[in-house]
mmCIF file of C-alpha atoms in Angstrom:
data_model
loop_
_atom_site.group_PDB
_atom_site.id
_atom_site.type_symbol
_atom_site.label_atom_id
_atom_site.label_comp_id
_atom_site.label_asym_id
_atom_site.label_seq_id
_atom_site.Cartn_x
_atom_site.Cartn_y
_atom_site.Cartn_z
ATOM 1 C CA MET A 1 99.951 -15.817 93.989
ATOM 2 C CA LEU A 2 99.203 -12.542 91.934
ATOM 3 C CA LEU A 3 96.112 -12.151 94.751
ATOM 4 C CA ALA A 4 98.404 -13.114 97.509
ATOM 5 C CA VAL A 5 100.911 -10.475 96.434
ATOM 6 C CA THR A 6 98.308 -7.526 96.174
ATOM 7 C CA ALA A 7 96.764 -8.359 99.458
ATOM 8 C CA GLY A 8 100.054 -8.049 101.306
ATOM 9 C CA ILE A 9 101.136 -5.012 99.191
ATOM 10 C CA SER A 10 97.688 -3.285 100.258
ATOM 11 C CA VAL A 11 97.615 -4.553 103.838
ATOM 12 C CA ALA A 12 101.201 -3.410 104.401
ATOM 13 C CA ASN A 13 100.212 0.721 103.892
ATOM 14 C CA LEU A 14 98.384 -0.032 107.539
ATOM 15 C CA TYR A 15 101.956 -0.689 109.252
ATOM 16 C CA LEU A 16 104.345 1.959 107.338
ATOM 17 C CA ALA A 17 103.988 4.480 109.977
ATOM 18 C CA GLN A 18 104.210 2.636 113.238
ATOM 19 C CA PRO A 19 108.045 1.933 113.284
ATOM 20 C CA MET A 20 108.329 5.519 112.078
ATOM 21 C CA ILE A 21 106.591 7.527 114.603
ATOM 22 C CA GLY A 22 109.549 8.980 116.102
ATOM 23 C CA LEU A 23 110.879 10.424 112.968
ATOM 24 C CA ILE A 24 107.344 11.366 111.746
ATOM 25 C CA GLY A 25 106.016 12.909 114.922
ATOM 26 C CA PRO A 26 108.657 16.168 115.545
ATOM 27 C CA SER A 27 108.513 16.358 111.564
ATOM 28 C CA VAL A 28 105.037 17.044 111.469
ATOM 29 C CA GLY A 29 104.457 18.634 115.009
ATOM 30 C CA LEU A 30 102.665 15.790 116.385
ATOM 31 C CA HIS A 31 102.485 15.528 120.175
ATOM 32 C CA PRO A 32 104.403 12.853 121.985
ATOM 33 C CA GLY A 33 101.023 11.749 123.867
ATOM 34 C CA ALA A 34 99.201 11.801 120.290
ATOM 35 C CA TYR A 35 101.530 8.972 118.738
ATOM 36 C CA GLY A 36 99.049 6.306 119.531
ATOM 37 C CA LEU A 37 96.473 8.023 117.321
ATOM 38 C CA VAL A 38 98.459 6.897 114.101
ATOM 39 C CA VAL A 39 97.513 3.231 114.904
ATOM 40 C CA THR A 40 94.069 3.460 116.253
ATOM 41 C CA LEU A 41 92.929 6.249 113.535
ATOM 42 C CA THR A 42 94.292 3.683 110.634
ATOM 43 C CA GLN A 43 92.604 0.585 112.035
ATOM 44 C CA LEU A 44 89.533 2.370 112.823
ATOM 45 C CA GLY A 45 89.591 3.676 109.347
ATOM 46 C CA TYR A 46 90.187 0.077 107.818
ATOM 47 C CA ALA A 47 87.534 -1.415 109.680
ATOM 48 C CA LEU A 48 85.419 1.704 108.208
ATOM 49 C CA GLY A 49 86.662 0.824 105.020
ATOM 50 C CA LEU A 50 85.634 -2.779 105.339
ATOM 51 C CA LEU A 51 82.076 -1.640 106.234
ATOM 52 C CA LEU A 52 81.505 0.875 103.371
ATOM 53 C CA LEU A 53 83.851 -0.668 100.354
ATOM 54 C CA VAL A 54 84.406 -4.388 100.695
ATOM 55 C CA PRO A 55 80.428 -5.252 100.379
ATOM 56 C CA LEU A 56 80.552 -3.786 97.291
ATOM 57 C CA GLY A 57 82.202 -6.935 95.948
ATOM 58 C CA ASP A 58 78.937 -8.497 96.111
ATOM 59 C CA PHE A 59 77.382 -6.549 93.495
ATOM 60 C CA VAL A 60 80.090 -4.718 91.694
ATOM 61 C CA GLU A 61 82.607 -6.081 89.012
ATOM 62 C CA ASN A 62 85.522 -6.883 91.248
ATOM 63 C CA ARG A 63 88.516 -6.109 88.949
ATOM 64 C CA ARG A 64 87.422 -2.739 88.561
ATOM 65 C CA LEU A 65 86.158 -2.379 92.161
ATOM 66 C CA MET A 66 89.874 -3.551 93.290
ATOM 67 C CA VAL A 67 91.774 -1.299 90.724
ATOM 68 C CA THR A 68 90.199 1.978 91.790
ATOM 69 C CA THR A 69 90.234 1.077 95.795
ATOM 70 C CA LEU A 70 94.016 0.859 94.830
ATOM 71 C CA CYS A 71 94.215 4.043 92.903
ATOM 72 C CA LEU A 72 92.477 5.711 95.700
ATOM 73 C CA SER A 73 95.212 4.521 98.206
ATOM 74 C CA ALA A 74 98.180 5.520 96.259
ATOM 75 C CA VAL A 75 96.163 8.910 96.281
ATOM 76 C CA ALA A 76 96.092 8.792 99.631
ATOM 77 C CA LEU A 77 99.709 7.588 100.428
ATOM 78 C CA LEU A 78 100.866 10.616 98.427
ATOM 79 C CA PHE A 79 98.760 13.117 100.604
ATOM 80 C CA THR A 80 100.502 11.252 103.559
ATOM 81 C CA ALA A 81 104.077 11.717 102.000
ATOM 82 C CA ALA A 82 103.344 15.175 101.473
ATOM 83 C CA ALA A 83 101.722 16.399 104.829
ATOM 84 C CA HIS A 84 103.409 19.358 107.239
ATOM 85 C CA ALA A 85 100.714 19.427 109.755
ATOM 86 C CA PRO A 86 99.854 16.790 112.571
ATOM 87 C CA SER A 87 95.927 16.997 111.498
ATOM 88 C CA ALA A 88 96.949 16.617 107.895
ATOM 89 C CA PHE A 89 98.964 13.507 108.765
ATOM 90 C CA LEU A 90 96.304 11.821 111.010
ATOM 91 C CA ILE A 91 93.535 12.465 108.510
ATOM 92 C CA ALA A 92 95.637 10.827 106.128
ATOM 93 C CA CYS A 93 95.816 7.765 108.453
ATOM 94 C CA LEU A 94 92.485 7.304 108.686
ATOM 95 C CA VAL A 95 92.164 7.531 104.828
ATOM 96 C CA ILE A 96 95.032 5.316 104.368
ATOM 97 C CA GLY A 97 92.926 2.721 106.516
ATOM 98 C CA ILE A 98 89.858 3.572 104.431
ATOM 99 C CA THR A 99 91.336 2.549 101.323
ATOM 100 C CA SER A 100 93.649 -0.187 101.865
ATOM 101 C CA VAL A 101 90.732 -2.906 101.930
ATOM 102 C CA THR A 102 91.543 -3.747 98.360
ATOM 103 C CA THR A 103 93.261 -6.799 100.319
ATOM 104 C CA GLN A 104 90.132 -8.072 102.060
ATOM 105 C CA MET A 105 87.895 -7.515 98.362
ATOM 106 C CA VAL A 106 91.164 -10.329 97.203
ATOM 107 C CA VAL A 107 90.729 -12.943 99.478
ATOM 108 C CA PRO A 108 86.849 -13.522 98.325
ATOM 109 C CA MET A 109 88.024 -13.181 94.694
ATOM 110 C CA ALA A 110 90.352 -16.105 95.344
ATOM 111 C CA ALA A 111 87.610 -18.382 97.003
ATOM 112 C CA HIS A 112 85.685 -17.548 94.178
ATOM 113 C CA LEU A 113 88.399 -18.574 91.688
ATOM 114 C CA ALA A 114 89.174 -22.023 93.128
ATOM 115 C CA ASP A 115 88.327 -25.410 92.828
ATOM 116 C CA PRO A 116 86.404 -26.325 95.464
ATOM 117 C CA ALA A 117 88.606 -29.087 96.623
ATOM 118 C CA LYS A 118 91.424 -26.701 97.414
ATOM 119 C CA ARG A 119 89.699 -23.786 98.268
ATOM 120 C CA GLY A 120 91.133 -24.014 101.866
ATOM 121 C CA ARG A 121 94.437 -24.193 100.392
ATOM 122 C CA GLN A 122 94.113 -21.155 97.762
ATOM 123 C CA VAL A 123 92.598 -19.216 100.426
ATOM 124 C CA GLY A 124 95.337 -19.951 102.603
ATOM 125 C CA THR A 125 97.838 -19.007 100.279
ATOM 126 C CA VAL A 126 96.080 -15.517 99.811
ATOM 127 C CA VAL A 127 95.911 -15.238 103.684
ATOM 128 C CA SER A 128 99.648 -15.707 103.911
ATOM 129 C CA GLY A 129 100.300 -13.024 101.357
ATOM 130 C CA LEU A 130 98.252 -10.666 103.799
ATOM 131 C CA LEU A 131 99.825 -11.734 106.738
ATOM 132 C CA THR A 132 103.419 -11.405 105.391
ATOM 133 C CA GLY A 133 102.305 -8.015 104.174
ATOM 134 C CA ILE A 134 101.640 -7.430 107.965
ATOM 135 C CA LEU A 135 104.530 -8.378 109.320
ATOM 136 C CA LEU A 136 107.303 -7.115 106.474
ATOM 137 C CA GLY A 137 105.046 -3.444 106.466
ATOM 138 C CA ARG A 138 106.969 -2.277 109.564
ATOM 139 C CA PRO A 139 110.722 -3.643 108.826
ATOM 140 C CA VAL A 140 110.735 -2.543 105.126
ATOM 141 C CA ALA A 141 109.623 1.126 106.187
ATOM 142 C CA SER A 142 112.276 1.157 108.887
ATOM 143 C CA LEU A 143 115.084 0.156 106.440
ATOM 144 C CA ILE A 144 113.731 2.390 103.964
ATOM 145 C CA ALA A 145 113.163 5.144 106.221
ATOM 146 C CA SER A 146 116.880 4.541 107.298
ATOM 147 C CA VAL A 147 118.478 5.241 103.900
ATOM 148 C CA ALA A 148 116.100 7.796 102.426
ATOM 149 C CA GLY A 149 113.617 9.373 105.543
ATOM 150 C CA TRP A 150 110.056 8.862 106.300
ATOM 151 C CA ARG A 151 108.533 10.528 103.028
ATOM 152 C CA ALA A 152 110.472 8.145 100.831
ATOM 153 C CA VAL A 153 108.306 5.227 102.222
ATOM 154 C CA PHE A 154 105.229 6.807 101.643
ATOM 155 C CA LEU A 155 106.468 7.541 97.937
ATOM 156 C CA VAL A 156 108.038 3.769 97.181
ATOM 157 C CA ALA A 157 104.259 2.743 98.229
ATOM 158 C CA THR A 158 102.713 4.954 96.475
ATOM 159 C CA VAL A 159 104.582 4.072 93.184
ATOM 160 C CA THR A 160 104.371 0.483 94.066
ATOM 161 C CA ILE A 161 100.421 0.415 94.754
ATOM 162 C CA LEU A 162 99.775 1.876 91.072
ATOM 163 C CA GLY A 163 101.956 -0.649 89.588
ATOM 164 C CA MET A 164 99.875 -3.477 91.426
ATOM 165 C CA ALA A 165 96.890 -1.511 90.124
ATOM 166 C CA ALA A 166 98.005 -1.588 86.276
ATOM 167 C CA VAL A 167 99.101 -5.626 86.666
ATOM 168 C CA LEU A 168 95.594 -6.273 88.017
ATOM 169 C CA TRP A 169 93.760 -4.763 85.541
ATOM 170 C CA ARG A 170 95.730 -6.546 82.877
ATOM 171 C CA GLN A 171 95.595 -9.590 84.507
ATOM 172 C CA LEU A 172 92.591 -10.476 86.554
ATOM 173 C CA PRO A 173 89.577 -12.079 84.884
ATOM 174 C CA ASP A 174 86.257 -10.074 85.039
ATOM 175 C CA ARG A 175 83.718 -11.025 87.848
ATOM 176 C CA ARG A 176 80.270 -9.734 87.713
ATOM 177 C CA PRO A 177 78.117 -10.990 90.612
ATOM 178 C CA HIS A 178 74.475 -11.645 89.377
ATOM 179 C CA THR A 179 72.633 -9.544 92.235
ATOM 180 C CA ARG A 180 72.103 -6.010 91.733
ATOM 181 C CA LYS A 181 71.181 -3.475 94.593
ATOM 182 C CA HIS A 182 71.556 -0.333 95.413
ATOM 183 C CA TYR A 183 74.189 0.659 97.459
ATOM 184 C CA GLY A 184 71.773 1.543 100.370
ATOM 185 C CA ALA A 185 70.337 -2.079 100.106
ATOM 186 C CA VAL A 186 74.189 -3.254 100.480
ATOM 187 C CA ILE A 187 75.222 -1.683 103.453
ATOM 188 C CA GLY A 188 71.204 -2.270 105.051
ATOM 189 C CA SER A 189 72.313 -6.242 104.879
ATOM 190 C CA LEU A 190 75.374 -6.331 106.993
ATOM 191 C CA TRP A 191 73.532 -6.448 110.323
ATOM 192 C CA PRO A 192 70.919 -8.519 109.470
ATOM 193 C CA LEU A 193 73.512 -11.038 107.778
ATOM 194 C CA LEU A 194 75.693 -10.751 110.973
ATOM 195 C CA ARG A 195 72.396 -11.341 113.148
ATOM 196 C CA HIS A 196 71.208 -14.531 111.579
ATOM 197 C CA THR A 197 74.366 -16.056 110.822
ATOM 198 C CA ARG A 198 75.789 -17.737 113.982
ATOM 199 C CA LEU A 199 78.697 -19.348 112.840
ATOM 200 C CA LEU A 200 80.049 -15.862 111.460
ATOM 201 C CA GLN A 201 78.972 -14.328 115.055
ATOM 202 C CA ARG A 202 81.140 -16.971 116.934
ATOM 203 C CA ARG A 203 84.307 -17.098 114.226
ATOM 204 C CA MET A 204 84.481 -13.325 114.688
ATOM 205 C CA ALA A 205 84.216 -13.571 118.370
ATOM 206 C CA TYR A 206 87.176 -16.006 118.220
ATOM 207 C CA HIS A 207 89.051 -13.841 115.546
ATOM 208 C CA MET A 208 88.686 -10.732 117.470
ATOM 209 C CA GLY A 209 90.257 -12.170 120.774
ATOM 210 C CA LEU A 210 92.848 -13.540 118.864
ATOM 211 C CA PHE A 211 93.647 -10.268 116.939
ATOM 212 C CA PHE A 212 93.280 -7.821 119.941
ATOM 213 C CA ALA A 213 96.086 -9.989 121.291
ATOM 214 C CA PHE A 214 98.187 -9.884 118.214
ATOM 215 C CA SER A 215 97.561 -6.134 118.065
ATOM 216 C CA VAL A 216 98.737 -5.371 121.993
ATOM 217 C CA PHE A 217 102.013 -7.286 121.308
ATOM 218 C CA TRP A 218 103.121 -5.798 118.153
ATOM 219 C CA THR A 219 102.022 -2.523 119.020
ATOM 220 C CA THR A 220 104.287 -2.288 122.507
ATOM 221 C CA ILE A 221 107.134 -4.725 121.890
ATOM 222 C CA PRO A 222 108.912 -1.948 119.741
ATOM 223 C CA LEU A 223 108.967 0.092 123.241
ATOM 224 C CA GLU A 224 109.994 -2.991 125.302
ATOM 225 C CA LEU A 225 112.797 -3.902 122.784
ATOM 226 C CA THR A 226 114.233 -0.154 122.662
ATOM 227 C CA ARG A 227 113.935 0.022 126.735
ATOM 228 C CA HIS A 228 114.847 -3.174 128.006
ATOM 229 C CA PHE A 229 117.113 -4.664 125.008
ATOM 230 C CA GLY A 230 118.805 -1.766 123.331
ATOM 231 C CA LEU A 231 117.696 -2.484 119.779
ATOM 232 C CA ARG A 232 118.221 0.028 117.287
ATOM 233 C CA GLN A 233 115.277 0.505 114.325
ATOM 234 C CA ASP A 234 117.277 -1.817 112.251
ATOM 235 C CA GLY A 235 117.347 -4.497 115.114
ATOM 236 C CA ILE A 236 113.834 -3.786 115.512
ATOM 237 C CA ALA A 237 113.401 -4.357 111.628
ATOM 238 C CA ILE A 238 115.231 -7.866 111.914
ATOM 239 C CA PHE A 239 113.218 -8.611 115.003
ATOM 240 C CA SER A 240 110.334 -8.143 112.912
ATOM 241 C CA LEU A 241 111.237 -10.269 110.089
ATOM 242 C CA VAL A 242 111.165 -13.052 112.445
ATOM 243 C CA GLY A 243 107.571 -12.727 112.869
ATOM 244 C CA ALA A 244 107.111 -13.593 109.045
ATOM 245 C CA ALA A 245 108.024 -17.183 109.279
ATOM 246 C CA GLY A 246 104.821 -17.416 111.092
ATOM 247 C CA ALA A 247 103.036 -16.820 107.237
ATOM 248 C CA LEU A 248 103.964 -20.121 106.503
ATOM 249 C CA SER A 249 100.890 -21.414 108.857
ATOM 250 C CA ALA A 250 98.500 -20.064 106.992
ATOM 251 C CA PRO A 251 98.672 -22.478 103.616
ATOM 252 C CA ILE A 252 99.183 -25.470 106.084
ATOM 253 C CA ALA A 253 96.076 -24.323 107.926
ATOM 254 C CA GLY A 254 94.298 -23.909 104.430
ATOM 255 C CA ARG A 255 95.521 -27.570 103.652
ATOM 256 C CA LEU A 256 94.324 -29.104 106.647
ATOM 257 C CA ALA A 257 90.605 -27.083 106.457
ATOM 258 C CA ASP A 258 90.673 -29.184 103.138
ATOM 259 C CA ARG A 259 90.761 -32.137 104.929
ATOM 260 C CA GLY A 260 88.196 -31.473 107.441
ATOM 261 C CA LEU A 261 90.588 -30.636 110.399
ATOM 262 C CA VAL A 262 88.888 -27.014 111.399
ATOM 263 C CA ARG A 263 88.139 -27.801 115.043
ATOM 264 C CA ILE A 264 91.264 -29.539 115.849
ATOM 265 C CA GLY A 265 92.831 -26.888 113.904
ATOM 266 C CA THR A 266 91.271 -24.138 115.437
ATOM 267 C CA ILE A 267 91.931 -25.588 119.077
ATOM 268 C CA GLY A 268 95.855 -25.460 117.937
ATOM 269 C CA CYS A 269 95.486 -22.185 116.749
ATOM 270 C CA MET A 270 93.974 -20.320 120.040
ATOM 271 C CA ALA A 271 96.476 -22.371 122.190
ATOM 272 C CA MET A 272 99.546 -21.255 120.194
ATOM 273 C CA VAL A 273 98.524 -17.261 120.728
ATOM 274 C CA ALA A 274 97.834 -17.742 124.294
ATOM 275 C CA ALA A 275 100.801 -19.276 124.961
ATOM 276 C CA GLY A 276 102.859 -16.898 122.564
ATOM 277 C CA LEU A 277 101.584 -14.284 124.800
ATOM 278 C CA ALA A 278 101.980 -16.423 128.014
ATOM 279 C CA LEU A 279 105.739 -17.076 127.192
ATOM 280 C CA SER A 280 106.404 -13.360 126.511
ATOM 281 C CA TRP A 281 105.989 -12.752 130.486
ATOM 282 C CA PRO A 282 109.291 -14.211 131.092
ATOM 283 C CA ALA A 283 110.820 -13.158 128.339
ATOM 284 C CA GLY A 284 109.932 -9.366 129.564
ATOM 285 C CA LEU A 285 111.671 -10.250 133.051
ATOM 286 C CA ALA A 286 114.684 -11.811 131.598
ATOM 287 C CA ARG A 287 117.268 -9.694 130.091
ATOM 288 C CA GLY A 288 120.230 -10.132 127.353
ATOM 289 C CA TRP A 289 119.901 -13.077 124.681
ATOM 290 C CA THR A 290 117.689 -15.456 127.177
ATOM 291 C CA GLY A 291 115.199 -12.657 127.024
ATOM 292 C CA LEU A 292 115.048 -12.034 123.251
ATOM 293 C CA GLY A 293 115.336 -15.779 122.420
ATOM 294 C CA LEU A 294 112.382 -16.248 124.524
ATOM 295 C CA PHE A 295 110.427 -13.222 122.624
ATOM 296 C CA VAL A 296 111.337 -14.958 119.286
ATOM 297 C CA ILE A 297 109.524 -18.153 120.100
ATOM 298 C CA ALA A 298 106.819 -15.951 121.437
ATOM 299 C CA THR A 299 106.284 -14.134 118.411
ATOM 300 C CA ILE A 300 106.521 -17.243 116.023
ATOM 301 C CA LEU A 301 103.778 -18.982 118.381
ATOM 302 C CA LEU A 302 101.669 -15.627 118.118
ATOM 303 C CA ASP A 303 101.903 -14.711 114.439
ATOM 304 C CA ALA A 304 101.498 -18.559 113.156
ATOM 305 C CA GLY A 305 98.449 -19.135 115.646
ATOM 306 C CA VAL A 306 96.636 -15.839 114.266
ATOM 307 C CA GLN A 307 97.487 -16.168 110.596
ATOM 308 C CA ALA A 308 96.397 -19.867 110.949
ATOM 309 C CA HIS A 309 92.976 -19.216 112.670
ATOM 310 C CA LEU A 310 92.194 -16.760 109.828
ATOM 311 C CA ALA A 311 92.546 -19.455 107.108
ATOM 312 C CA PHE A 312 90.651 -21.915 108.926
ATOM 313 C CA ALA A 313 87.717 -19.530 109.698
ATOM 314 C CA GLN A 314 87.618 -17.798 106.208
ATOM 315 C CA LYS A 315 87.457 -21.271 104.847
ATOM 316 C CA VAL A 316 84.543 -22.105 106.964
ATOM 317 C CA LEU A 317 82.713 -18.867 106.374
ATOM 318 C CA PHE A 318 83.073 -18.952 102.558
ATOM 319 C CA ASP A 319 81.542 -22.103 102.063
ATOM 320 C CA LEU A 320 78.398 -20.690 103.979
ATOM 321 C CA ALA A 321 76.978 -18.777 100.900
ATOM 322 C CA PRO A 322 78.908 -17.873 97.666
ATOM 323 C CA GLU A 323 76.987 -14.750 97.028
ATOM 324 C CA ASN A 324 77.612 -13.857 100.715
ATOM 325 C CA ARG A 325 81.152 -13.677 100.171
ATOM 326 C CA SER A 326 82.572 -9.894 100.469
ATOM 327 C CA ARG A 327 80.031 -9.203 102.846
ATOM 328 C CA ILE A 328 80.639 -12.164 105.410
ATOM 329 C CA ASN A 329 84.572 -11.247 104.826
ATOM 330 C CA ALA A 330 83.742 -7.765 105.579
ATOM 331 C CA ILE A 331 81.963 -8.350 108.775
ATOM 332 C CA PHE A 332 84.415 -10.864 110.049
ATOM 333 C CA ILE A 333 87.677 -8.883 109.536
ATOM 334 C CA ALA A 334 85.977 -5.389 110.443
ATOM 335 C CA GLY A 335 85.166 -7.056 114.241
ATOM 336 C CA ALA A 336 88.859 -8.054 114.138
ATOM 337 C CA PHE A 337 90.098 -4.748 113.305
ATOM 338 C CA LEU A 338 88.002 -2.959 115.836
ATOM 339 C CA ALA A 339 89.324 -5.140 118.548
ATOM 340 C CA ALA A 340 92.886 -4.322 117.017
ATOM 341 C CA SER A 341 91.791 -0.711 117.611
ATOM 342 C CA VAL A 342 91.065 -1.262 120.769
ATOM 343 C CA GLY A 343 94.246 -3.373 121.926
ATOM 344 C CA SER A 344 96.508 -1.073 120.173
ATOM 345 C CA ALA A 345 94.845 1.979 122.107
ATOM 346 C CA LEU A 346 95.253 0.385 125.231
ATOM 347 C CA ALA A 347 98.528 -1.799 125.293
ATOM 348 C CA PRO A 348 100.528 1.965 125.315
ATOM 349 C CA LEU A 349 98.801 2.760 128.566
ATOM 350 C CA VAL A 350 99.119 -0.511 130.220
ATOM 351 C CA TYR A 351 102.779 -0.799 129.362
ATOM 352 C CA ALA A 352 103.645 2.935 130.819
ATOM 353 C CA PHE A 353 101.363 1.952 134.010
ATOM 354 C CA ALA A 354 103.137 -1.650 134.801
ATOM 355 C CA GLY A 355 105.453 -2.570 132.276
ATOM 356 C CA TRP A 356 105.403 -5.669 130.346
ATOM 357 C CA PRO A 357 103.968 -7.899 132.810
ATOM 358 C CA LEU A 358 100.721 -6.707 132.513
ATOM 359 C CA VAL A 359 100.797 -6.325 128.934
ATOM 360 C CA ALA A 360 101.127 -9.910 128.847
ATOM 361 C CA LEU A 361 98.428 -10.623 130.843
ATOM 362 C CA LEU A 362 96.332 -8.377 128.761
ATOM 363 C CA GLY A 363 97.153 -9.824 125.591
ATOM 364 C CA THR A 364 96.708 -13.714 127.141
ATOM 365 C CA LEU A 365 93.553 -13.572 128.801
ATOM 366 C CA PRO A 366 91.405 -13.258 125.343
ATOM 367 C CA PRO A 367 92.703 -16.035 123.471
ATOM 368 C CA LEU A 368 92.036 -18.131 126.526
ATOM 369 C CA LEU A 369 88.976 -17.165 126.709
ATOM 370 C CA ALA A 370 88.254 -17.591 123.119
ATOM 371 C CA LEU A 371 89.468 -21.054 123.582
ATOM 372 C CA LEU A 372 87.204 -21.950 126.593
ATOM 373 C CA PHE A 373 84.247 -21.070 124.704
ATOM 374 C CA PHE A 374 84.985 -22.799 121.627
ATOM 375 C CA LEU A 375 85.714 -26.115 123.663
ATOM 376 C CA LEU A 376 82.488 -25.540 125.637
ATOM 377 C CA GLU A 377 80.793 -25.109 122.262
ATOM 378 C CA TRP A 378 82.291 -28.451 120.819
ATOM 379 C CA ARG A 379 81.101 -30.028 123.911
ATOM 380 C CA ARG A 380 77.564 -29.326 123.227
ATOM 381 C CA ALA A 381 78.009 -30.204 119.695
ATOM 382 C CA VAL A 382 76.158 -27.014 117.848
ATOM 383 C CA PRO A 383 74.935 -28.586 115.040
ATOM 384 C CA VAL A 384 76.658 -26.146 112.601
ATOM 385 C CA PRO A 385 79.237 -27.767 109.758
ATOM 386 C CA GLN A 386 82.836 -26.871 110.441
ATOM 387 C CA ALA A 387 81.794 -24.962 113.679
#
């Protein structure tokens, strides 16, 4: 549970600025056309941090690595709170992304500490905390900003992260990997690991499709709710809280994975994500409570499917090679966030050009393609366990 809370608090930092950009932009002099850079730079920074910092978990004592990264994240958050120029704020967004990767150090740590028979359940619990942080980061930031201003959000996050670092330092056991390599060898090992691990390639590609859809939806839904449903910041915050119900799917997925139901569970996850985005199409055409209700159902399907797939995929990948878990996880999540950064960059442009129907189509196609390729792979019976 401690690791789940850590994962949630760390990853929430990626999403604090998104719902407040209407307040932040004028305050720091950011041009409205550059608002999308806040999301894109943060996600690109996260992908960069995944590739440069998370692999160290296979070679460096894990507790010290996680606490150090949390402290660096606190410095970045404090710098963000003090930013008064657009360039300083955008640089701070990039650094927040780079230093928020503690959450992906936590997941392999949970896999190492877990009983092998319960690894799926334990990883699912941590993933649930991680994705709850993703979903709650926006509404919590909105609520704090409505009371104390946007700078207070980053100050509160700074104090929270430092408190979390202190608790981890006291409570986590040491974990010293047996392998010792220099930093260049660590980074150099990533590409061969990806190239020679077919299961990692496939699972990463599938999750890239699902996380692309997730990012497309959540980047544009605040615009749609404001423009066509008249929701204010507090209403958007409440809507975002609904999506947090999907976090319950990750522990369930972990239990199913422990029972050997990874394949059928994966199919269900992909179908849920595609169905959620497809359902958002008529939701965008409707108005009033009907449209809002359809969006709520779409949100639950989307979030539950993405979260459950993450739990299934990480359970399978962590069973491959314990000594490579941090690097496998870094590659896997980096791919997902690279896809998300593309989705967050494209979605506002598509929305401005053609409105919500084209956004829904853009988000629906990748999970449908992932489902199609997975079914074809299953039919061919590729001889890889738990593929």
